[in-house]
Coordinates of C-alpha atoms and ligand atoms in Angstrom, one line a residue:
X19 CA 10.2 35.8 -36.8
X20 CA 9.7 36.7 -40.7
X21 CA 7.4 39.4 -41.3
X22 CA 5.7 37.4 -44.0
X23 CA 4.5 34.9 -40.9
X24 CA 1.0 34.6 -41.6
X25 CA -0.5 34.5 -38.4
X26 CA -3.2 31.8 -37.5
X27 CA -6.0 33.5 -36.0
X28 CA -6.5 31.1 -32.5
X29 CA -8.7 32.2 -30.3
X30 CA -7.4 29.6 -27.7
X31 CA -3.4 29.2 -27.6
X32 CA -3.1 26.7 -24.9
X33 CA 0.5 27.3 -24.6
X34 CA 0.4 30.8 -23.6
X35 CA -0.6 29.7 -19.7
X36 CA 2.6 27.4 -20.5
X37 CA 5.4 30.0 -21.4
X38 CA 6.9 30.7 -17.7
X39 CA 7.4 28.3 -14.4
X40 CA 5.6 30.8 -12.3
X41 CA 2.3 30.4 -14.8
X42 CA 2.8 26.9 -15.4
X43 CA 2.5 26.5 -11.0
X44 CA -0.4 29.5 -11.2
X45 CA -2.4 26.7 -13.4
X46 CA -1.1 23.4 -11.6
X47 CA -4.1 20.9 -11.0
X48 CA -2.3 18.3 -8.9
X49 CA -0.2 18.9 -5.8
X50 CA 1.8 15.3 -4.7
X51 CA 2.3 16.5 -0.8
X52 CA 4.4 14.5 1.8
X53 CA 0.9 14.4 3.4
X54 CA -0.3 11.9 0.3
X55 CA 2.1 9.4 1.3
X56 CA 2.2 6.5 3.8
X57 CA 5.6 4.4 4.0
X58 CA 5.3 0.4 3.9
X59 CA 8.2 -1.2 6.0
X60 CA 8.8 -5.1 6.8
X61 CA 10.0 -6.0 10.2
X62 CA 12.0 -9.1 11.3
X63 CA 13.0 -10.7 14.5
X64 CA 16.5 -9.9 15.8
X65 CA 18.8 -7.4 17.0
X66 CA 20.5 -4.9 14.6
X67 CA 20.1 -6.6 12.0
X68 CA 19.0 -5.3 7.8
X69 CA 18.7 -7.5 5.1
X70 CA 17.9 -5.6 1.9
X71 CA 15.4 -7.1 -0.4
X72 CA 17.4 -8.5 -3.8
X73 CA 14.5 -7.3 -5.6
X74 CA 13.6 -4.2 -4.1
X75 CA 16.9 -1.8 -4.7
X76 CA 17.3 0.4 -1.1
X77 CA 14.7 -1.7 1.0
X78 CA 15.1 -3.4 3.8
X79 CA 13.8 -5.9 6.4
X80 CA 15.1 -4.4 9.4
X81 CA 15.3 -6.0 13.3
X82 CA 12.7 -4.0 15.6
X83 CA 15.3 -1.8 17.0
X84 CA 16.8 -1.0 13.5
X85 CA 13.1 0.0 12.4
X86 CA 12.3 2.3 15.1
X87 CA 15.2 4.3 13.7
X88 CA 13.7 4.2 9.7
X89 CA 10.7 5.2 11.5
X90 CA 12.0 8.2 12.8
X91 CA 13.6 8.9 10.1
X92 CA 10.2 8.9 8.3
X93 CA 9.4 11.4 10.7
X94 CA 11.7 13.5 10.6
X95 CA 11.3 13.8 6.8
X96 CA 7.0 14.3 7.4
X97 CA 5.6 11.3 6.7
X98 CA 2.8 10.4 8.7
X99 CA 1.7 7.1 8.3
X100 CA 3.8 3.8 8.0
X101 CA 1.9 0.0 7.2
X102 CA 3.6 -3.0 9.2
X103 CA 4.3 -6.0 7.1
X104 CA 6.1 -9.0 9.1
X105 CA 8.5 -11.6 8.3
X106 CA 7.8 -14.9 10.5
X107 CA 9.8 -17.4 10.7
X108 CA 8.9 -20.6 9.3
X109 CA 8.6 -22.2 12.5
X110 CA 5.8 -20.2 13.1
X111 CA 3.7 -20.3 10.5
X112 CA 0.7 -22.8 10.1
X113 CA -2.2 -23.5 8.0
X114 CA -4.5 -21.2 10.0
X115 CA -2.1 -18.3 10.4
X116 CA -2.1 -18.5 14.6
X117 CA 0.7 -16.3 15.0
X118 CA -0.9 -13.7 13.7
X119 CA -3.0 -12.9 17.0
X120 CA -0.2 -13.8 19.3
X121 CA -0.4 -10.5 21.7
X122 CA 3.5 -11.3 21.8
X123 CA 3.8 -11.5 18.3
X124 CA 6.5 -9.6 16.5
X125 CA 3.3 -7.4 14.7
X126 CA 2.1 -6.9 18.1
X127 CA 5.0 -5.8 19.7
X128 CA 6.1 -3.8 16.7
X129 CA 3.1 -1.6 17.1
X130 CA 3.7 -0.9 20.8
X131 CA 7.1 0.1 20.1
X132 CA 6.3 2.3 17.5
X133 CA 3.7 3.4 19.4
X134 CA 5.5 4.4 22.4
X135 CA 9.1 5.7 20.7
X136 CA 7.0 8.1 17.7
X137 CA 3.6 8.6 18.9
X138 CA 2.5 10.8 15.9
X139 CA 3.1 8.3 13.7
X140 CA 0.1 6.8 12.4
X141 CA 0.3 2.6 12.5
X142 CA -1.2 0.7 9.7
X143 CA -1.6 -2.8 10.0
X144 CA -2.1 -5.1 7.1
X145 CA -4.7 -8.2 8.5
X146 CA -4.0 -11.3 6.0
X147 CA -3.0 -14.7 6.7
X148 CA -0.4 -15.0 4.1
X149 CA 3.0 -13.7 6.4
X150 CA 1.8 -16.2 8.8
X151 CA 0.4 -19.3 6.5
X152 CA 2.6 -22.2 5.9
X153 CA 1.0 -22.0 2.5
X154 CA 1.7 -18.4 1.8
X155 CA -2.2 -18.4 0.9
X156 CA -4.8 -15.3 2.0
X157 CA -6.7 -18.1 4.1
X158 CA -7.2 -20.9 5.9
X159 CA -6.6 -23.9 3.3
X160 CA -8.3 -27.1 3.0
X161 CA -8.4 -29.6 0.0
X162 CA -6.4 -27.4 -1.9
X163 CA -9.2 -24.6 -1.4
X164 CA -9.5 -21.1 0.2
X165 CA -11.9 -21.2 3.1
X166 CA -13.9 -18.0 3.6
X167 CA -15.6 -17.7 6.7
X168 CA -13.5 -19.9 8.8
X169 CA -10.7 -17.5 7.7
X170 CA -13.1 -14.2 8.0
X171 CA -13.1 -15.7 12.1
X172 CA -9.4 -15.6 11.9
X173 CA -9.1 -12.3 10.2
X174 CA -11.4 -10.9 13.3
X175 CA -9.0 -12.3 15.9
X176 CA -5.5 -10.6 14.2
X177 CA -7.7 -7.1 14.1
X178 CA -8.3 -7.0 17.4
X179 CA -4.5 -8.0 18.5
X180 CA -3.3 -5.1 16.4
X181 CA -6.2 -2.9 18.1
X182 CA -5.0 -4.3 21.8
X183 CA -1.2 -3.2 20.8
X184 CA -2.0 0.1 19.4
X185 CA -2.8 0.4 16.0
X186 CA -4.7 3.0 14.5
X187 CA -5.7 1.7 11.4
X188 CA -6.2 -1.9 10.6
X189 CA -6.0 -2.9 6.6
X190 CA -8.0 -6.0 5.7
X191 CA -5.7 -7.2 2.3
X192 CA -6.9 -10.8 2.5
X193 CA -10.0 -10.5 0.0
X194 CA -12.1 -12.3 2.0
X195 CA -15.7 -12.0 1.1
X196 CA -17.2 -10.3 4.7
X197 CA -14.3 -9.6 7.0
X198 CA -15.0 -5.7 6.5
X199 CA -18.0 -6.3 8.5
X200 CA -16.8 -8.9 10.5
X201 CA -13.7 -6.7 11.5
X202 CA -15.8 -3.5 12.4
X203 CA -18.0 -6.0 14.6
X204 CA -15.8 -7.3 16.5
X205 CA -13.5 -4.2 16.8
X206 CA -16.7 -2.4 18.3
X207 CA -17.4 -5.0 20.8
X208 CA -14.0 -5.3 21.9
X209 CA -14.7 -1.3 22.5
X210 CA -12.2 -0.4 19.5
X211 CA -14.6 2.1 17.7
X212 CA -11.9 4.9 17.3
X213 CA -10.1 2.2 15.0
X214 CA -10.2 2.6 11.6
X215 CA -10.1 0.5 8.6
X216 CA -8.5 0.8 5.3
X217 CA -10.2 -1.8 2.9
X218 CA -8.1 -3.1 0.2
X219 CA -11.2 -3.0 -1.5
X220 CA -10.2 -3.3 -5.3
X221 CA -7.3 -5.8 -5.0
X222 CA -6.3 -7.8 -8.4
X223 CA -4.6 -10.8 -8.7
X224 CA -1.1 -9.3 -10.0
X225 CA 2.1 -10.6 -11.3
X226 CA 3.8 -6.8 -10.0
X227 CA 3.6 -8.5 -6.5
X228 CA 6.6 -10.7 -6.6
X229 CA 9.4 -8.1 -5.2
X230 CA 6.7 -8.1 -1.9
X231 CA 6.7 -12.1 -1.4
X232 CA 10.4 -12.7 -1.6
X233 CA 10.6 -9.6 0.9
X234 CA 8.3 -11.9 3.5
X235 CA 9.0 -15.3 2.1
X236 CA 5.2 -15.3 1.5
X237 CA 5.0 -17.0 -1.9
X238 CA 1.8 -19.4 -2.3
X239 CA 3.1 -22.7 -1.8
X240 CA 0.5 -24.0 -4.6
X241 CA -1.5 -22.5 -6.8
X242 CA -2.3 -18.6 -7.3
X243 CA -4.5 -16.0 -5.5
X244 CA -7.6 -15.9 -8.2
X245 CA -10.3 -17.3 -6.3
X246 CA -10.2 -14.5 -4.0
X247 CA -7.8 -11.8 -5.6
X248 CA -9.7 -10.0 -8.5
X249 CA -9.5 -10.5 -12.2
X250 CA -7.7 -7.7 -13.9
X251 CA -10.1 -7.3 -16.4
X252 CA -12.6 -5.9 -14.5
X253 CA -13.9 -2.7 -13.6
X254 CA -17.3 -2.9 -12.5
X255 CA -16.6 -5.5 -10.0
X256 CA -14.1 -3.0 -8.7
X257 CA -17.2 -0.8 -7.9
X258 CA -19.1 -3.8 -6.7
X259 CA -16.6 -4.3 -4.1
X260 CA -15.6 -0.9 -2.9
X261 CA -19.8 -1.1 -2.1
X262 CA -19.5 -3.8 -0.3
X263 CA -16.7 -2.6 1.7
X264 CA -18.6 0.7 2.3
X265 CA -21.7 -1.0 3.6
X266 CA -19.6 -3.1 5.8
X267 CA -17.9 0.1 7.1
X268 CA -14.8 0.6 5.8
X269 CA -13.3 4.3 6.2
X270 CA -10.6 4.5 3.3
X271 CA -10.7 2.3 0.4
X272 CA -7.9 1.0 -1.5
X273 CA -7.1 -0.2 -5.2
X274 CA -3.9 -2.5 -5.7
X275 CA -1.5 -1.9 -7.5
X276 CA -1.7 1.3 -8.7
X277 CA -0.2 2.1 -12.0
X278 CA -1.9 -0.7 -14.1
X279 CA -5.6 0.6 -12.4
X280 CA -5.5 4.1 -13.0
X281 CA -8.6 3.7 -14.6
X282 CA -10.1 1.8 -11.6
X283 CA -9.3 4.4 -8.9
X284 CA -10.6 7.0 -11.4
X285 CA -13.6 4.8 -11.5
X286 CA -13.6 4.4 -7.6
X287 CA -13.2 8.3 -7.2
X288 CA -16.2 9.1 -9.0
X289 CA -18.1 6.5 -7.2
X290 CA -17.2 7.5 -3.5
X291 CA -16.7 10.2 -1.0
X292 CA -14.2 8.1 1.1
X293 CA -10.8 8.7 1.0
X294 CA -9.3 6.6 -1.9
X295 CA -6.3 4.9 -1.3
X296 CA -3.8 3.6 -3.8
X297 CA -1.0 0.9 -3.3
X298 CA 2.1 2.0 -5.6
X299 CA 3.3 -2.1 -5.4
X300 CA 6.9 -3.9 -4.9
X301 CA 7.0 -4.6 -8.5
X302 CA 6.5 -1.1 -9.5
X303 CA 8.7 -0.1 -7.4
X304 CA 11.2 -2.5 -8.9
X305 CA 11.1 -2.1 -12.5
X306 CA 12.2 1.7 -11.7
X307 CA 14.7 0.7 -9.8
X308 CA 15.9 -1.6 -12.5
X309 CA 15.9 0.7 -15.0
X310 CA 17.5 3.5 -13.3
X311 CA 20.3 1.3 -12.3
X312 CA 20.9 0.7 -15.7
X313 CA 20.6 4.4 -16.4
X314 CA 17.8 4.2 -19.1
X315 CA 15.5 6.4 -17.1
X316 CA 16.1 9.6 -15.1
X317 CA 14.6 8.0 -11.6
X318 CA 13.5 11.0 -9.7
X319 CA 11.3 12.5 -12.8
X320 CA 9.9 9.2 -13.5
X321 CA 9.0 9.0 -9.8
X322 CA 7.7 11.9 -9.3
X323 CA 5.0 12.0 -12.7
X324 CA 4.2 8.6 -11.6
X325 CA 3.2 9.5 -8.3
X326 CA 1.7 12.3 -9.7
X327 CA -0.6 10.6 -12.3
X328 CA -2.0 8.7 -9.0
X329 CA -2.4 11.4 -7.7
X330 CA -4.4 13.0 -10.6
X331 CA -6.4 9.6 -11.5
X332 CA -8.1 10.3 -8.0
X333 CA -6.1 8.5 -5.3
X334 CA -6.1 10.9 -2.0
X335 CA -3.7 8.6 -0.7
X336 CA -0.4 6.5 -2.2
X337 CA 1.4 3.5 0.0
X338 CA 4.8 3.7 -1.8
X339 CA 8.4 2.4 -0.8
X340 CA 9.4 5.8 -2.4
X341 CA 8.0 7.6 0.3
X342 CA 11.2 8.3 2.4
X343 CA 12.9 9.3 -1.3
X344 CA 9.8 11.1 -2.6
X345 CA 9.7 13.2 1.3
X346 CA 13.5 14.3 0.6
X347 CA 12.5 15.7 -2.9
X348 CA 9.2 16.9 -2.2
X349 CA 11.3 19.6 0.5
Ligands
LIG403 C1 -0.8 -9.8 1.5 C2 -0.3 -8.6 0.8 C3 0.4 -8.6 -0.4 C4 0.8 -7.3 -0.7 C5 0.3 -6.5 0.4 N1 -0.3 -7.3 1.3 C6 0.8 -9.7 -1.4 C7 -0.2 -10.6 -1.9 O1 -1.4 -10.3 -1.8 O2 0.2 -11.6 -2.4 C8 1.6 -6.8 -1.8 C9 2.3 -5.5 -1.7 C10 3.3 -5.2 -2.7 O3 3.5 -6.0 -3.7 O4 4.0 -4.2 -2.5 N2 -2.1 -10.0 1.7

């Protein structure tokens, strides 16, 4: 340093509390913990069988018995929580989603394996039509419309399946106007009040869920998602329906995706004292991939600050298909 530096006289030199990795941790305002993250996996019918998802780099439909081991693998590395997403055959599928409150159905018996191979692991189940709609819609269709309360009575019926087979938490993701309610009713009745439910409360209508519906050959057949999905312009309405969803007693509520609503689950955060939940999405998770296979970002940093800025935006919770990756570096 030249002796003829003239000093500036700073009070405040924010960079002194950055000089050293030890102060830099001392003054450390978000912590992404292996306890943050819960591990979305899709399950098929079959026997030792894994199909990797062209569009999702590393993930995998996996055969019951092949899942059960990623399971407890997901264990093993901490994680605590995992959310069931099914792939039914076409077959199966109809307008009003029957298969989805099969007590044989693969869901169903998905849980009670899990259930009864890694019993710490906390089962999330997603209750929507879509996986089991032979239009790949939310809800019941008729006349090229979304019905609402015919699907709400639907929506009630999966719940209390997942309930009978074990789950611990059931997540509503269909957007249906009422099935919070409707879902906590019948759950009580059916004497499941230990269950809880995580409300996709804030979900948009989003392009960044493609990766996701070629995983369960859920594409809508027609149309799009926006008469019950919300617009992503909005905010307040965000607020409007996290309300709902608390009056109807939800436990955890959820904003999906995650990276293009930080603001909302800042939003949310303020708003609430539930947990808030935050769905880091397939397409998310794919442009990463995409552009770490092509070597134009370093993957693991860029995984971690992502996480991270959910983290910091308010989100007490992340579902992310990084979570088996983000467990390993996180040790
Ligand atoms: C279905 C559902 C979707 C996702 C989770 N549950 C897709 C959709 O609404 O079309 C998307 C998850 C992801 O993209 O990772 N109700």
């Amino acid at each position: 340093m030249s002796s003829t530096t003239e000093y500036l006289s700073l009070l405040h030199r924010p960079r002194r509390l950055r000089r050293t990795s030890s102060l830099r941790r001392m003054v450390r305002e978000t912590q992404l913990t292996v306890n943050d993250l819960i591990y979305p996996v899709f399950v098929m019918e079959g026997e030792n069988q894994q199909e990797e998802i062209p569009s999702m780099p590393e993930i995998y439909r996996y055969s019951l018995d092949l899942l059960l081991k990623e399971i407890a693998d997901a264990a093993n590395l901490g994680i605590n929580a995992v959310a069931l997403f099914p792939l039914i055959p076409t077959e199966k599928k109809d307008n009003a989603g029957t298969e989805s409150y099969n007590p044989d159905g693969l869901v169903q018996r998905t849980i009670k394996a899990i259930k009864q191979e890694i019993p710490e692991m906390t089962v999330i189940t997603d209750v929507a039509l879509d996986p089991f709609s032979s239009y790949g819609h939310d809800g019941i269709v008729k006349d090229g419309k979304i019905l609402n309360d015919e699907t709400v009575e639907v929506l009630v019926k999966q719940a209390i399946s997942q309930a009978e087979a074990g789950a611990d938490i059931v997540a509503p993701s269909d957007m249906m106007d009422g099935r919070v309610g409707a879902i906590r009713q019948g759950l009580d009745d059916a004497g499941y009040f230990d269950v809880g439910i995580l409300a996709y409360s804030a979900k948009y209508a989003s392009a960044y869920y493609g990766p996701f519906r070629d995983a369960l050959e859920s594409a809508p057949q027609f149309g799009d998602k926006q008469t019950y999905q919300m617009n992503p312009a909005n905010s307040r309405e965000a607020i409007k329906e996290v309300a709902l969803d608390i009056a109807e007693g939800a436990d955890i509520v959820m904003v999906k995706p995650a990276l293009a609503y930080l603001d909302i689950i800042g939003r949310i955060k303020e708003y609430t004292n539930l947990p808030v939940a935050a769905y880091n999405v397939s397409g998310e998770y794919a442009m990463v991939k995409a552009a770490a296979q092509q070597g134009w970002i370093d993957e693991k940093q860029v995984i971690l600050e992502t996480l991270t800025s959910m983290k910091r935006a308010g989100a007490d919770l992340i579902l992310t298909y990084f979570a088996k990756q983000v467990a390993l570096m996180l040790r």
